[in-house]
PDB file of C-alpha atoms in Angstrom:
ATOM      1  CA  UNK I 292     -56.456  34.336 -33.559  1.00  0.00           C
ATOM      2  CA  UNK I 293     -53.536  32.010 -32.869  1.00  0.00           C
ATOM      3  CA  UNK I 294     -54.690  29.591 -36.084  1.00  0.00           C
ATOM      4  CA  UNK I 295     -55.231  32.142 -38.074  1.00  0.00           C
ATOM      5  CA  UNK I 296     -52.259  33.659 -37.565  1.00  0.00           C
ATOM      6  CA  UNK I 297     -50.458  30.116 -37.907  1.00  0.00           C
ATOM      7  CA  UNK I 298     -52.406  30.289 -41.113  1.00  0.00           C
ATOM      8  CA  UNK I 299     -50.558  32.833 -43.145  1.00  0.00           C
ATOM      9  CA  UNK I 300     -46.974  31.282 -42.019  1.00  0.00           C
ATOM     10  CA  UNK I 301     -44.839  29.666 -44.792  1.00  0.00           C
ATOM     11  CA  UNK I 302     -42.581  27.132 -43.475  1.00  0.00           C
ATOM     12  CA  UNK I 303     -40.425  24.950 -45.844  1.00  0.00           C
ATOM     13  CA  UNK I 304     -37.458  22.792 -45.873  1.00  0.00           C
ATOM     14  CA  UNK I 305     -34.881  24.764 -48.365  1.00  0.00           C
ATOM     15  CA  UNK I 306     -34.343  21.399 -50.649  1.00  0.00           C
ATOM     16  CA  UNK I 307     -32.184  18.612 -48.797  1.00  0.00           C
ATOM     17  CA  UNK I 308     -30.608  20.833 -46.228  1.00  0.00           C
ATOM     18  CA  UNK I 309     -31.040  21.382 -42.980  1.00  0.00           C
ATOM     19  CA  UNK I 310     -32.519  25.153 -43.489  1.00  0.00           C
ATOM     20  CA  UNK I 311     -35.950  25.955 -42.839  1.00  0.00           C
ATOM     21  CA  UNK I 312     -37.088  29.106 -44.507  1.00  0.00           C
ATOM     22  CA  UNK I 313     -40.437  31.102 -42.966  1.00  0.00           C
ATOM     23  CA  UNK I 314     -42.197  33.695 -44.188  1.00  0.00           C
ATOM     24  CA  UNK I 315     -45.541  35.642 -43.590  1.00  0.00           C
ATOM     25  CA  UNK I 316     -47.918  36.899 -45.844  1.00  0.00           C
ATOM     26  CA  UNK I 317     -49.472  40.193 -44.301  1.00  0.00           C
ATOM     27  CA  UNK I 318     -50.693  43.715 -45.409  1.00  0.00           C
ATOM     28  CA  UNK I 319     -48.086  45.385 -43.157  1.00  0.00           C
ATOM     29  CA  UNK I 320     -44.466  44.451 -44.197  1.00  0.00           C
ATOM     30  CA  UNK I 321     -43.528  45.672 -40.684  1.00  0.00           C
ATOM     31  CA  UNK I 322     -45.755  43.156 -38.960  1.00  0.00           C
ATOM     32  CA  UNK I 323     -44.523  40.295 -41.213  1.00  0.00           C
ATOM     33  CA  UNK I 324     -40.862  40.946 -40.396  1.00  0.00           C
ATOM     34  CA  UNK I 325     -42.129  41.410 -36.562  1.00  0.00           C
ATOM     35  CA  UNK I 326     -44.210  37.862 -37.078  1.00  0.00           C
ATOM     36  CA  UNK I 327     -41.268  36.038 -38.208  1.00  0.00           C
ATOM     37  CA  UNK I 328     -38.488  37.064 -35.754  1.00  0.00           C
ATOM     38  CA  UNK I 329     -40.898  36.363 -33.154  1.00  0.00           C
ATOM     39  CA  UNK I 330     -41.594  32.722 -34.116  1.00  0.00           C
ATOM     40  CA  UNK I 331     -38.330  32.371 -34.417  1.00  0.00           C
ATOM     41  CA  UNK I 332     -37.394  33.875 -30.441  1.00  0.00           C
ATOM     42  CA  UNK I 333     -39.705  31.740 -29.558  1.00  0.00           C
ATOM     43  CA  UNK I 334     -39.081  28.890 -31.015  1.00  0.00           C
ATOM     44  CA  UNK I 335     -35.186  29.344 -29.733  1.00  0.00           C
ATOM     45  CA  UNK I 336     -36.712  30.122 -26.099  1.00  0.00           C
ATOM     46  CA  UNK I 337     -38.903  27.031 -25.870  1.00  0.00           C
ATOM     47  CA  UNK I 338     -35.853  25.199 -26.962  1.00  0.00           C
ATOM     48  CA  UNK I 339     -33.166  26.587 -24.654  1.00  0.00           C
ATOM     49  CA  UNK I 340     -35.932  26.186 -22.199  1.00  0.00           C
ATOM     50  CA  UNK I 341     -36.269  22.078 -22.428  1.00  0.00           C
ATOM     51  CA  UNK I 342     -32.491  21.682 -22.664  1.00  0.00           C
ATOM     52  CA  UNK I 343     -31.724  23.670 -20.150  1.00  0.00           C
ATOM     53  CA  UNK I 344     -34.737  21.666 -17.885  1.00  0.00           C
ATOM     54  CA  UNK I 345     -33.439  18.312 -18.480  1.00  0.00           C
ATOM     55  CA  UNK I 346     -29.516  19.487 -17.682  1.00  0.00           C
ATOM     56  CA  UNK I 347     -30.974  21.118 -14.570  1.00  0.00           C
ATOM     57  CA  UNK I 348     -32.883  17.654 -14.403  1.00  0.00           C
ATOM     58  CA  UNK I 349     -29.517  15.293 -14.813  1.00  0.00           C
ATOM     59  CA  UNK I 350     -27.927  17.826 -12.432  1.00  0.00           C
ATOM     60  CA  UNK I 351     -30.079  17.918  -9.581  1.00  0.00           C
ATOM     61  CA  UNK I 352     -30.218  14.193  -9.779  1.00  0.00           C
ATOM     62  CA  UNK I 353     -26.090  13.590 -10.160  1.00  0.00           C
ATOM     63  CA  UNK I 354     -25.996  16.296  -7.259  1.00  0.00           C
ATOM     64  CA  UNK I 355     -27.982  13.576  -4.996  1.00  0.00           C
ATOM     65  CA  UNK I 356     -26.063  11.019  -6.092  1.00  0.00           C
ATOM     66  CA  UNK I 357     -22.674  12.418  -4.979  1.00  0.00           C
ATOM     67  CA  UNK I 358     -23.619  13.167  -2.027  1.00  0.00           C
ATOM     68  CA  UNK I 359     -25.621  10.015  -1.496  1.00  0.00           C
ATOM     69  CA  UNK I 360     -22.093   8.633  -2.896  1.00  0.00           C
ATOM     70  CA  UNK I 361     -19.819  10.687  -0.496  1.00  0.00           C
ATOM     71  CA  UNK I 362     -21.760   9.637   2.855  1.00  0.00           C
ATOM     72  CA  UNK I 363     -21.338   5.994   1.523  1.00  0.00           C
ATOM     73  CA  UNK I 364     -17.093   6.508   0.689  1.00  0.00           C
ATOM     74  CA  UNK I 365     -16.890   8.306   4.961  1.00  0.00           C
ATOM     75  CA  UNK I 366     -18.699   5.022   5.844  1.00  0.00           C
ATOM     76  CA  UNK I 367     -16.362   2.635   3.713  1.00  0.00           C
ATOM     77  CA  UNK I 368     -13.292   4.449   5.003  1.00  0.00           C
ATOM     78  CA  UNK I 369     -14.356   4.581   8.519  1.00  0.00           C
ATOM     79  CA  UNK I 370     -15.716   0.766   8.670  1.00  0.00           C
ATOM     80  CA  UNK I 371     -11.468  -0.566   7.149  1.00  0.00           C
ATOM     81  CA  UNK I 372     -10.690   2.393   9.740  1.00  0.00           C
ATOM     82  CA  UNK I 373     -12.492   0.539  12.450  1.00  0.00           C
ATOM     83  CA  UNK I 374     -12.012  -2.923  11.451  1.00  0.00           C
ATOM     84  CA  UNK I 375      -8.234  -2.279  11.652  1.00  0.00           C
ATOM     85  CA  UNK I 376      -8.425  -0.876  15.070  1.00  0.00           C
ATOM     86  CA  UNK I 377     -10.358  -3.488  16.372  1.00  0.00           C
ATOM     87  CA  UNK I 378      -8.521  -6.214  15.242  1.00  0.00           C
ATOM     88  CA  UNK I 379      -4.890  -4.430  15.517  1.00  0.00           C
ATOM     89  CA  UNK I 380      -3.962  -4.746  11.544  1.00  0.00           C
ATOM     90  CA  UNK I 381      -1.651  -1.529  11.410  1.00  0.00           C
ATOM     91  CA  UNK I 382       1.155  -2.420   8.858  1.00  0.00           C
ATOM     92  CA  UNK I 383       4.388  -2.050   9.241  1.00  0.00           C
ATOM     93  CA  UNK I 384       7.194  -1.278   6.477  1.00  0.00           C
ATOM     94  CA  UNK I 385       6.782  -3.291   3.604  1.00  0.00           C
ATOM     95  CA  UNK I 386       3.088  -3.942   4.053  1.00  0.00           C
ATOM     96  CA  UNK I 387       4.293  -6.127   7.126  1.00  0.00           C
ATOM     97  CA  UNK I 388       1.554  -6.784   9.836  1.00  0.00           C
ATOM     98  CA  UNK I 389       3.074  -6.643  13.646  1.00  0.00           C
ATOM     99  CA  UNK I 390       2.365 -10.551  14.354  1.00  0.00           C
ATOM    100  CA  UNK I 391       4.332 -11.050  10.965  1.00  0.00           C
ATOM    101  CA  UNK I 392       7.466  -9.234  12.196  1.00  0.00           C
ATOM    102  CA  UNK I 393       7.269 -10.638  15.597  1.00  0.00           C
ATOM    103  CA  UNK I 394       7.146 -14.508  14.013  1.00  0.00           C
ATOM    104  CA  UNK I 395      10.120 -13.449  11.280  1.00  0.00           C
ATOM    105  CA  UNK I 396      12.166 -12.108  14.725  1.00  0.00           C
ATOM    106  CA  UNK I 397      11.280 -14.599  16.853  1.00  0.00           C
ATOM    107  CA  UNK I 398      12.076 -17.219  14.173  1.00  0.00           C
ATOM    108  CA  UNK I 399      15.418 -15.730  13.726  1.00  0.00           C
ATOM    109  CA  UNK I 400      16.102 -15.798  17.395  1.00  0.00           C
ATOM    110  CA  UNK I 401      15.185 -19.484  17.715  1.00  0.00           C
ATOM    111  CA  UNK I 402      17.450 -20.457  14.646  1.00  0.00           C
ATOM    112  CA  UNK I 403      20.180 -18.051  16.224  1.00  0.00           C
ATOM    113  CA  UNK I 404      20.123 -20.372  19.925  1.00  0.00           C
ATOM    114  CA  UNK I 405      19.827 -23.182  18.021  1.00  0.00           C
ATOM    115  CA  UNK I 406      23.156 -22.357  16.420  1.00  0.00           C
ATOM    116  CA  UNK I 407      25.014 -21.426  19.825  1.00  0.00           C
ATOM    117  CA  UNK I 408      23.707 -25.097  21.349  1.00  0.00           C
ATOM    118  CA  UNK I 409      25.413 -27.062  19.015  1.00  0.00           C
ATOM    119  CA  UNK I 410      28.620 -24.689  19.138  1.00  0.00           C
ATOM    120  CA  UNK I 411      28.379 -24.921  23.227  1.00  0.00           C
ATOM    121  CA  UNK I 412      27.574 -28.948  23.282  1.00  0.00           C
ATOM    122  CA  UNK I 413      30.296 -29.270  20.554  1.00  0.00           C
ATOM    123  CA  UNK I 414      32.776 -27.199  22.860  1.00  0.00           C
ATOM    124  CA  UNK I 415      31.681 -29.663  26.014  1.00  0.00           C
ATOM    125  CA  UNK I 416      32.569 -32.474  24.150  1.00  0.00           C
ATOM    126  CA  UNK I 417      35.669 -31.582  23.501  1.00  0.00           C
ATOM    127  CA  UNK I 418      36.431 -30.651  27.399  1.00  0.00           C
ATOM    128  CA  UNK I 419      34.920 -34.067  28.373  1.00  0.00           C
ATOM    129  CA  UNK I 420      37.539 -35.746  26.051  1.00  0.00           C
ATOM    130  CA  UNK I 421      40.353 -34.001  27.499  1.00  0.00           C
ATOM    131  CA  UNK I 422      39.076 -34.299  31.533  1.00  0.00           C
ATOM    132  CA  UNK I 423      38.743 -38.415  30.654  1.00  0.00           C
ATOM    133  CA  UNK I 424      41.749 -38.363  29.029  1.00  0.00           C
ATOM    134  CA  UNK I 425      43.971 -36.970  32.018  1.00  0.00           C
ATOM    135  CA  UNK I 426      46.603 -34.994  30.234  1.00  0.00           C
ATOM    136  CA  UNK I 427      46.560 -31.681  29.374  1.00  0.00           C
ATOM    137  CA  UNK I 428      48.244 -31.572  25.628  1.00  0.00           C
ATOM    138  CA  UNK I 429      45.072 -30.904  24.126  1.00  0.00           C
ATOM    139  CA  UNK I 430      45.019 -27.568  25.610  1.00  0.00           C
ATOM    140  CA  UNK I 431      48.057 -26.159  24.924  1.00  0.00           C
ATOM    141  CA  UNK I 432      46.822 -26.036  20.980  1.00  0.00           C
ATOM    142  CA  UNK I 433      44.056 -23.126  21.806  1.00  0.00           C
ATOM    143  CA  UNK I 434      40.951 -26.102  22.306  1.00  0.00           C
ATOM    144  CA  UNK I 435      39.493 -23.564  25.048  1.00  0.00           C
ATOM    145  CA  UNK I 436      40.343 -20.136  24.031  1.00  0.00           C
ATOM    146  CA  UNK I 437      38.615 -17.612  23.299  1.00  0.00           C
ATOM    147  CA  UNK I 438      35.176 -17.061  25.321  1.00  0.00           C
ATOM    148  CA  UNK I 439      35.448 -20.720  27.239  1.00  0.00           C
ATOM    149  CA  UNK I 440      38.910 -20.459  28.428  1.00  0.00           C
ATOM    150  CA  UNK I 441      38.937 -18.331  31.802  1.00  0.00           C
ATOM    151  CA  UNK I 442      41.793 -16.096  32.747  1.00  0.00           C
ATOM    152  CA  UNK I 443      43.000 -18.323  35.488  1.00  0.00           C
ATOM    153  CA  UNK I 444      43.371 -21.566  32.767  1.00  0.00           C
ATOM    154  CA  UNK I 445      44.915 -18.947  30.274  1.00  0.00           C
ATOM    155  CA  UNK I 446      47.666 -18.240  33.549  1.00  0.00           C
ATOM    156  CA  UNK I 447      47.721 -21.877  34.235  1.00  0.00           C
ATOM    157  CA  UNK I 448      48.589 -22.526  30.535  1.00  0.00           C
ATOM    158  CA  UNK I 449      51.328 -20.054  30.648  1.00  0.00           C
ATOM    159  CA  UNK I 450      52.821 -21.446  33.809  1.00  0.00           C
ATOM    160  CA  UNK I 451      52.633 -24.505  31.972  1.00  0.00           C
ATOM    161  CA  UNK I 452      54.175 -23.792  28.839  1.00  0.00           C
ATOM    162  CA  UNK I 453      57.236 -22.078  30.681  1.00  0.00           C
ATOM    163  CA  UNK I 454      57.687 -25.176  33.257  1.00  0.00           C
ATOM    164  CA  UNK I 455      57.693 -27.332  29.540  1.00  0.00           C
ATOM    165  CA  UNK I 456      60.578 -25.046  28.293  1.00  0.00           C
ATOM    166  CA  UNK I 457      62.390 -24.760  31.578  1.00  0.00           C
ATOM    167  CA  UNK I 458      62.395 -28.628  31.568  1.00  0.00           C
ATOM    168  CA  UNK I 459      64.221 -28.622  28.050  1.00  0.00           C
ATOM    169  CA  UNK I 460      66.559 -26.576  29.471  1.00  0.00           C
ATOM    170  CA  UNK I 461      67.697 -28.586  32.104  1.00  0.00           C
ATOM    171  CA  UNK I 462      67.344 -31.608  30.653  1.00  0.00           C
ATOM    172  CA  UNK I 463      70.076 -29.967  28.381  1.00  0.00           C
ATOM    173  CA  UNK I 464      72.215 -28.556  30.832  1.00  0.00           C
ATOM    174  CA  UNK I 465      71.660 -30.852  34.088  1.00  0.00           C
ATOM    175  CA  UNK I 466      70.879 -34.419  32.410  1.00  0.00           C
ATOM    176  CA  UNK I 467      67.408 -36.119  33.014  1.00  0.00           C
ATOM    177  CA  UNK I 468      68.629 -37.931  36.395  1.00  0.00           C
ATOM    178  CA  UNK I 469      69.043 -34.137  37.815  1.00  0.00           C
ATOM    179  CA  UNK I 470      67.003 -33.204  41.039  1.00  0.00           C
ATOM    180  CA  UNK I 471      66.274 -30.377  38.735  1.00  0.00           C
ATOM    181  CA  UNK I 472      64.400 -31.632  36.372  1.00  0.00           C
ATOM    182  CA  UNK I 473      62.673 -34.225  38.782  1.00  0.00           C
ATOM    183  CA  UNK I 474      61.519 -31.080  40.610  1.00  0.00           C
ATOM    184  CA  UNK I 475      60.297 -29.328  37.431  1.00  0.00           C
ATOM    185  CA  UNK I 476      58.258 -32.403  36.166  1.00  0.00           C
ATOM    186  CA  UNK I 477      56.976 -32.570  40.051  1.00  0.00           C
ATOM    187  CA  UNK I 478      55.581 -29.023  39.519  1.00  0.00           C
ATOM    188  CA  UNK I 479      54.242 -29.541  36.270  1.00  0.00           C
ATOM    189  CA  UNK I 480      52.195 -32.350  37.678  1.00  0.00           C
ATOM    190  CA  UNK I 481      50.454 -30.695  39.612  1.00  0.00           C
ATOM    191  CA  UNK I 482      49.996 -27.768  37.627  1.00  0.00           C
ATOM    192  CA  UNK I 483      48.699 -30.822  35.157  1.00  0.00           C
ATOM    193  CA  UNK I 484      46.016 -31.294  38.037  1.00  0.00           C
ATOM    194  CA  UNK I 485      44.958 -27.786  38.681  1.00  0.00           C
ATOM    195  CA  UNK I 486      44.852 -27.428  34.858  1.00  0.00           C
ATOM    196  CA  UNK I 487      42.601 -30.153  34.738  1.00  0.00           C
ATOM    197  CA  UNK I 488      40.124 -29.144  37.907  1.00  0.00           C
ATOM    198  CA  UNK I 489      39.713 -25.613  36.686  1.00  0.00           C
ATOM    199  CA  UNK I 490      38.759 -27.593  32.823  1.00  0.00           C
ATOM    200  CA  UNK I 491      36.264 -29.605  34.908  1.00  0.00           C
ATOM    201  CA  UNK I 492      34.481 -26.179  36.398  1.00  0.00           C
ATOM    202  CA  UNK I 493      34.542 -24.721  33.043  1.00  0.00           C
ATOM    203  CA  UNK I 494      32.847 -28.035  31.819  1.00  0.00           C
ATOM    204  CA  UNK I 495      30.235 -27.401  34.564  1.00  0.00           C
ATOM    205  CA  UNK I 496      29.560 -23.896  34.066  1.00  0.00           C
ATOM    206  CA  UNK I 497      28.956 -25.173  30.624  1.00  0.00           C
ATOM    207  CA  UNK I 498      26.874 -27.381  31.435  1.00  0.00           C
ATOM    208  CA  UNK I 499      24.904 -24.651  33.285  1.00  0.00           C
ATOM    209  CA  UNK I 500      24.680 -22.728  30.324  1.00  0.00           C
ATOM    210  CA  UNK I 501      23.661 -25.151  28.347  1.00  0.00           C
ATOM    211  CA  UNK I 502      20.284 -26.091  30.230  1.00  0.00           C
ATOM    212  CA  UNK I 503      19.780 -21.973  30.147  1.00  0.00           C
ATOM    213  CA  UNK I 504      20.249 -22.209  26.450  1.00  0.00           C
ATOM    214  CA  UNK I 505      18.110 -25.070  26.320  1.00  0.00           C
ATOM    215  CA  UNK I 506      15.737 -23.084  28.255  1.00  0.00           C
ATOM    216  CA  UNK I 507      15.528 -20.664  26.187  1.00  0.00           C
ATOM    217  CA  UNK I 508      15.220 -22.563  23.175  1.00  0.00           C
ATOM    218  CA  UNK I 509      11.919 -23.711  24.989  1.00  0.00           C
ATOM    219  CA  UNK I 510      10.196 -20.510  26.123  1.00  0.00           C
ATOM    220  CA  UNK I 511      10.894 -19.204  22.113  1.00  0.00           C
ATOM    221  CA  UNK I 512       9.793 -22.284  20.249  1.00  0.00           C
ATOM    222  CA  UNK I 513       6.610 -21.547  22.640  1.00  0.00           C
ATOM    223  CA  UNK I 514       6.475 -17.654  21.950  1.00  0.00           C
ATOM    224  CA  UNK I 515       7.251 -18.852  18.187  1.00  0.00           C
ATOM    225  CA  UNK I 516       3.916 -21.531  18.251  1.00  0.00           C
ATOM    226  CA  UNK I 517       1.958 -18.423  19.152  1.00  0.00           C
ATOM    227  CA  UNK I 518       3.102 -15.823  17.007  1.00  0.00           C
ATOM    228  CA  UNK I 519       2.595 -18.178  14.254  1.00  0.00           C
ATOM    229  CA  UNK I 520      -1.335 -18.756  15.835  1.00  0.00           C
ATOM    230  CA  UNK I 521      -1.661 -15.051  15.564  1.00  0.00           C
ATOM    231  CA  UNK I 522      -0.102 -14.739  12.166  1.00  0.00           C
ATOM    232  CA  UNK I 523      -2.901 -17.036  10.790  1.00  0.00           C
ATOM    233  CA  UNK I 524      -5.587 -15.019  12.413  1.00  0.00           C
ATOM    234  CA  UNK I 525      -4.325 -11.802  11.625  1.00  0.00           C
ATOM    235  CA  UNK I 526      -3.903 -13.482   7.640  1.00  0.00           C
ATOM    236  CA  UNK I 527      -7.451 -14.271   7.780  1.00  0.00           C
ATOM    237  CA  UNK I 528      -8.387 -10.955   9.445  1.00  0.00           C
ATOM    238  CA  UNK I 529      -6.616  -9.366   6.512  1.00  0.00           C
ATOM    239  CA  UNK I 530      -8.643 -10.968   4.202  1.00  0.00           C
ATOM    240  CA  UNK I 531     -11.913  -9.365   5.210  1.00  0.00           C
ATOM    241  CA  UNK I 532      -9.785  -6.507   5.512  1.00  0.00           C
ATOM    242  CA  UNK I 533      -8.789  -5.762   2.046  1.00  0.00           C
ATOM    243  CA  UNK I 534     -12.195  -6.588   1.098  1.00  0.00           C
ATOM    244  CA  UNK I 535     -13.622  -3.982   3.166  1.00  0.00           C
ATOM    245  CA  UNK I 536     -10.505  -1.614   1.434  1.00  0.00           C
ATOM    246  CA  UNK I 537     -11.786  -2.425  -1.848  1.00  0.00           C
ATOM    247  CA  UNK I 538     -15.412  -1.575  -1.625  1.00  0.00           C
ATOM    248  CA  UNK I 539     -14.184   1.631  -0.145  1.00  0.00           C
ATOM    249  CA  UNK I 540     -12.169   1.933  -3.000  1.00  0.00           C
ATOM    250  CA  UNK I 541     -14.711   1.109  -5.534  1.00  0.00           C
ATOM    251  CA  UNK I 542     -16.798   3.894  -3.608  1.00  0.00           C
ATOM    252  CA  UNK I 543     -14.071   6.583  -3.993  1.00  0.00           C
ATOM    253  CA  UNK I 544     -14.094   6.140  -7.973  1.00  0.00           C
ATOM    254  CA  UNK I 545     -17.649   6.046  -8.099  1.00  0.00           C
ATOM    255  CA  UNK I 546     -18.188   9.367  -6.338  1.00  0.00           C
ATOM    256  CA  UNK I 547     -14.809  10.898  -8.032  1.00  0.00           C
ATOM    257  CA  UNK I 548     -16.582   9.750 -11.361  1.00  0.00           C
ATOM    258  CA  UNK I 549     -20.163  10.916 -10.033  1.00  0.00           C
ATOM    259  CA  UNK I 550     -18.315  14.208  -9.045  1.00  0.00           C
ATOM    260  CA  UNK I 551     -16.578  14.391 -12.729  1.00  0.00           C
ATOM    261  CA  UNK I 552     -20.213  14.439 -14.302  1.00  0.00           C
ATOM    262  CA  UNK I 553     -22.483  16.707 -11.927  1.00  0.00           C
ATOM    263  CA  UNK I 554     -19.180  19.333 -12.887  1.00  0.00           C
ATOM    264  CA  UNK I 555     -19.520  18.693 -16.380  1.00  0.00           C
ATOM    265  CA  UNK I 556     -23.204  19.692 -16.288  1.00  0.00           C
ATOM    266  CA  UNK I 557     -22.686  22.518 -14.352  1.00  0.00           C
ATOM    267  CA  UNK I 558     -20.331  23.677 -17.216  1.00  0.00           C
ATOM    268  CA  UNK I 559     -23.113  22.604 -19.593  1.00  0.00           C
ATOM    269  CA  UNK I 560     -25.584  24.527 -17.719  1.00  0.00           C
ATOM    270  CA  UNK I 561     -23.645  27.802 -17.619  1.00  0.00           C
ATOM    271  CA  UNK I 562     -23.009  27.584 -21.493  1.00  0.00           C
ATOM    272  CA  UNK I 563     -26.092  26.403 -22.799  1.00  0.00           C
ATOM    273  CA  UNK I 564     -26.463  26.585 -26.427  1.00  0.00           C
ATOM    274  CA  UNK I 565     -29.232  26.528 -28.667  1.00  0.00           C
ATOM    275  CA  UNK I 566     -29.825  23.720 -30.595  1.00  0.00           C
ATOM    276  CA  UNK I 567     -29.963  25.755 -33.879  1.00  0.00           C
ATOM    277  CA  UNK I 568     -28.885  29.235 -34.999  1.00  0.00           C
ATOM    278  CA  UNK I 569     -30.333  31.944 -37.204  1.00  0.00           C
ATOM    279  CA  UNK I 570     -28.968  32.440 -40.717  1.00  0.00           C
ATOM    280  CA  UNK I 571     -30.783  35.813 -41.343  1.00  0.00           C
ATOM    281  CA  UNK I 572     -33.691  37.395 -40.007  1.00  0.00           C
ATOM    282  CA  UNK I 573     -37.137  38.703 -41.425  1.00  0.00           C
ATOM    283  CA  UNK I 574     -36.745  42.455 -43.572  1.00  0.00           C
ATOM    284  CA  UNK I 575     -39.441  44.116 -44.552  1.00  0.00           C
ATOM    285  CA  UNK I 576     -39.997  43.229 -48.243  1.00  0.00           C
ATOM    286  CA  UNK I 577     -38.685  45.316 -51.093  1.00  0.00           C
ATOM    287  CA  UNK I 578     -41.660  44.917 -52.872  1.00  0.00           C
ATOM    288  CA  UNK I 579     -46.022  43.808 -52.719  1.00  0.00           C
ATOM    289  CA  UNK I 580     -45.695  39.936 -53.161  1.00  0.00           C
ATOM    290  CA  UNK I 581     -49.614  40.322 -53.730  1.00  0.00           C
ATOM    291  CA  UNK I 582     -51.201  41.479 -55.675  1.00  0.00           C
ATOM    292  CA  UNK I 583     -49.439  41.941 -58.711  1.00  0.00           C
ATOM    293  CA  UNK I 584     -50.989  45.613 -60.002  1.00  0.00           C
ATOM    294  CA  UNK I 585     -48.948  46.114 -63.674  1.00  0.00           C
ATOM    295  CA  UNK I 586     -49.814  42.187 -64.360  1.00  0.00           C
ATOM    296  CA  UNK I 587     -53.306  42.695 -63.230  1.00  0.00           C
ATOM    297  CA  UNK I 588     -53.285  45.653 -65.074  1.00  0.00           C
ATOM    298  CA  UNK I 589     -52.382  44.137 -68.449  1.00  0.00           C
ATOM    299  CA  UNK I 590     -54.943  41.194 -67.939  1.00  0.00           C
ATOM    300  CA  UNK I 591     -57.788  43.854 -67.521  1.00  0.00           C
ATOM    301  CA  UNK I 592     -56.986  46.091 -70.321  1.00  0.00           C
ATOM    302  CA  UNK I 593     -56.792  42.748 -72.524  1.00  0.00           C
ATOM    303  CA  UNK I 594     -59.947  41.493 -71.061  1.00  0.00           C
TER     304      UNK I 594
END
C-alpha cells in the first residue's frame, strides 16, 4: 500500500533552487492535500528526530566528559595542595618562599656584623695607639665619644680639660716656677694615669665584644650555609611544584572549555530547529488535473 501510495507522489527540484515541490495525484482532492502535508510532517519529524538524537548524543557524551574532567581538576588542585604542605612551599609576599626570606634576612644580618667588626676593631686600634703612646691628647679631640667613651672617662676628660685651663691661668698670674702650677701639673698627671687605666678597660671590654661579635659572625655564616642548603631544595621542590600547578591549570581550562560546550548544546537542544521550512502547504485543487472532459470532449465529437 506504502509503494503504491509512494507511486502517485510527484517530487521535483523547482529548477536550480533549493525548493522541492510535491504533489499527489488522487480522486479525492481532500486526500491529496491530506497526503502531502503528511509527507511533509513527517519528513520534518524524522528530521528533528536525528538532529535532535545526535545533540542528545554529543551531550550525553560532553556531560561525561566534564565530569570525568572535574574529578581530574579536585585531584590536580589537591595533589599542588598536598605537595605544598608536605614540602612547606607556602609563599610569602612577592611570590617569596620562607627559606628565601630567611637567607635574604639572615644575609643582611651577616653583612650588618660584618660592618660593626671593622667599625669596633677600627675603634680598638685607635685606643691601642693612644694606651702605647702614654699621653692622653688624643682624647681630648672626641677619639672615644660617643658609644665607647664611658661616663667616668667623659668626667675624667672634663677634670682634665679644666686642670689644662687652670694651668694657663696660673702660669699667667703665678709664673711657671709657682708651687701652683707644679701642683696643678702634679694633679693632671695623675689624672693623665687614671685617664689612661680607665682607656685600657674600655680597650678590654672591647676586646670582649669583639670575640662576641666574632661569635656571632660565626653562628650566622653557619645559619646562612643552611638557609642557603634549604633555598636550593625548596628551588628544586618548586620546580615540580609549578609543574604540578600547571597541569592543574591545563585541567581547569579543559573542563571550563568542556563546560562551555555541554551548555551550548543544551541551548541547542532546547531550540532545535528544523533543518528546512515549509513555503506553502497542499490546497485542495481548484480544478480536475485529469481527465480533461471539454478536451476529451472535442477529440470525440471530431473522431
Amino acid at each position: 500500500i506504502r509503494r503504491e501510495m509512494m507511486e502517485d507522489f510527484d517530487i521535483s527540484r523547482d529548477g536550480g533552487t533549493y525548493v522541492i515541490n510535491i504533489a499527489y495525484t488522487s480522486p479525492d482532492p481532500a486526500f491529496a492535500m491530506k497526503a502531502v502535508n503528511t509527507l511533509i510532517d513527517a519528513y520534518f519529524d524524522v528530521s528533528s528526530d536525528a538532529a535532535l538524537s545526535d545533540t542528545r548524543r554529543i551531550a550525553s557524551w560532553l556531560d561525561q566528559s566534564v565530569a570525568k574532567l572535574a574529578g581530574e581538576v579536585q585531584a590536580a588542585d589537591r595533589a599542588v595542595a598536598d605537595y605544598r604542605r608536605e614540602n612547606d612551599l607556602f609563599t610569602m609576599r612577592d611570590s617569596v618562599l620562607p627559606s628565601a626570606a630567611e637567607l635574604s634576612s639572615a644575609t643582611d644580618r651577616l653583612i650588618a656584623l660584618r660592618s660593626q667588626l671593622i667599625e669596633i676593631e677600627n675603634r680598638q686600634d685607635k685606643i691601642e695607639g693612644i694606651v702605647s703612646s702614654g699621653t692622653v691628647g688624643a682624647l681630648m679631640d672626641g677619639t672615644l665619644g660617643g658609644e665607647v667613651a664611658s661616663p667616668a672617662l667623659r668626667d675624667f676628660q672634663t677634670r682634665y680639660a679644666g686642670l689644662i685651663s687652670e694651668q694657663h691661668e696660673l702660669v699667667r698670674r703665678w709664673g711657671e716656677s709657682s708651687d701652683l702650677v707644679a701642683r696643678n701639673r702634679q694633679d693632671q698627671q695623675q689624672l693623665r694615669d687614671v685617664i689612661l687605666d680607665e682607656v685600657r678597660q674600655i680597650a678590654a671590654r672591647m676586646n670582649t665584644q669583639i670575640e662576641a661579635q666574632r661569635r656571632e659572625i660565626a653562628a650566622t655564616e653557619a645559619q646562612v650555609e643552611d638557609l642557603r642548603a634549604r633555598a636550593s631544595a625548596d628551588a628544586e621542590k618548586s620546580i615540580r611544584l609549578r609543574e604540578l600547578e600547571r597541569e592543574a591549570e591545563a585541567k581547569r581550562s579543559q573542563y571550563a572549555s568542556m563546560l562551555q560546550q555541554m551548555i551550548s548544546e543544551a541551548q541547542r537542544e532546547s531550540f532545535q530547529r528544523a533543518p528546512a521550512r515549509v513555503i506553502a502547504r497542499a490546497v485542495p485543487p481548484d480544478e480536475v488535473a485529469s481527465p480533461r472532459t471539454k478536451r476529451l470532449l472535442i477529440l470525440t465529437v471530431f473522431a
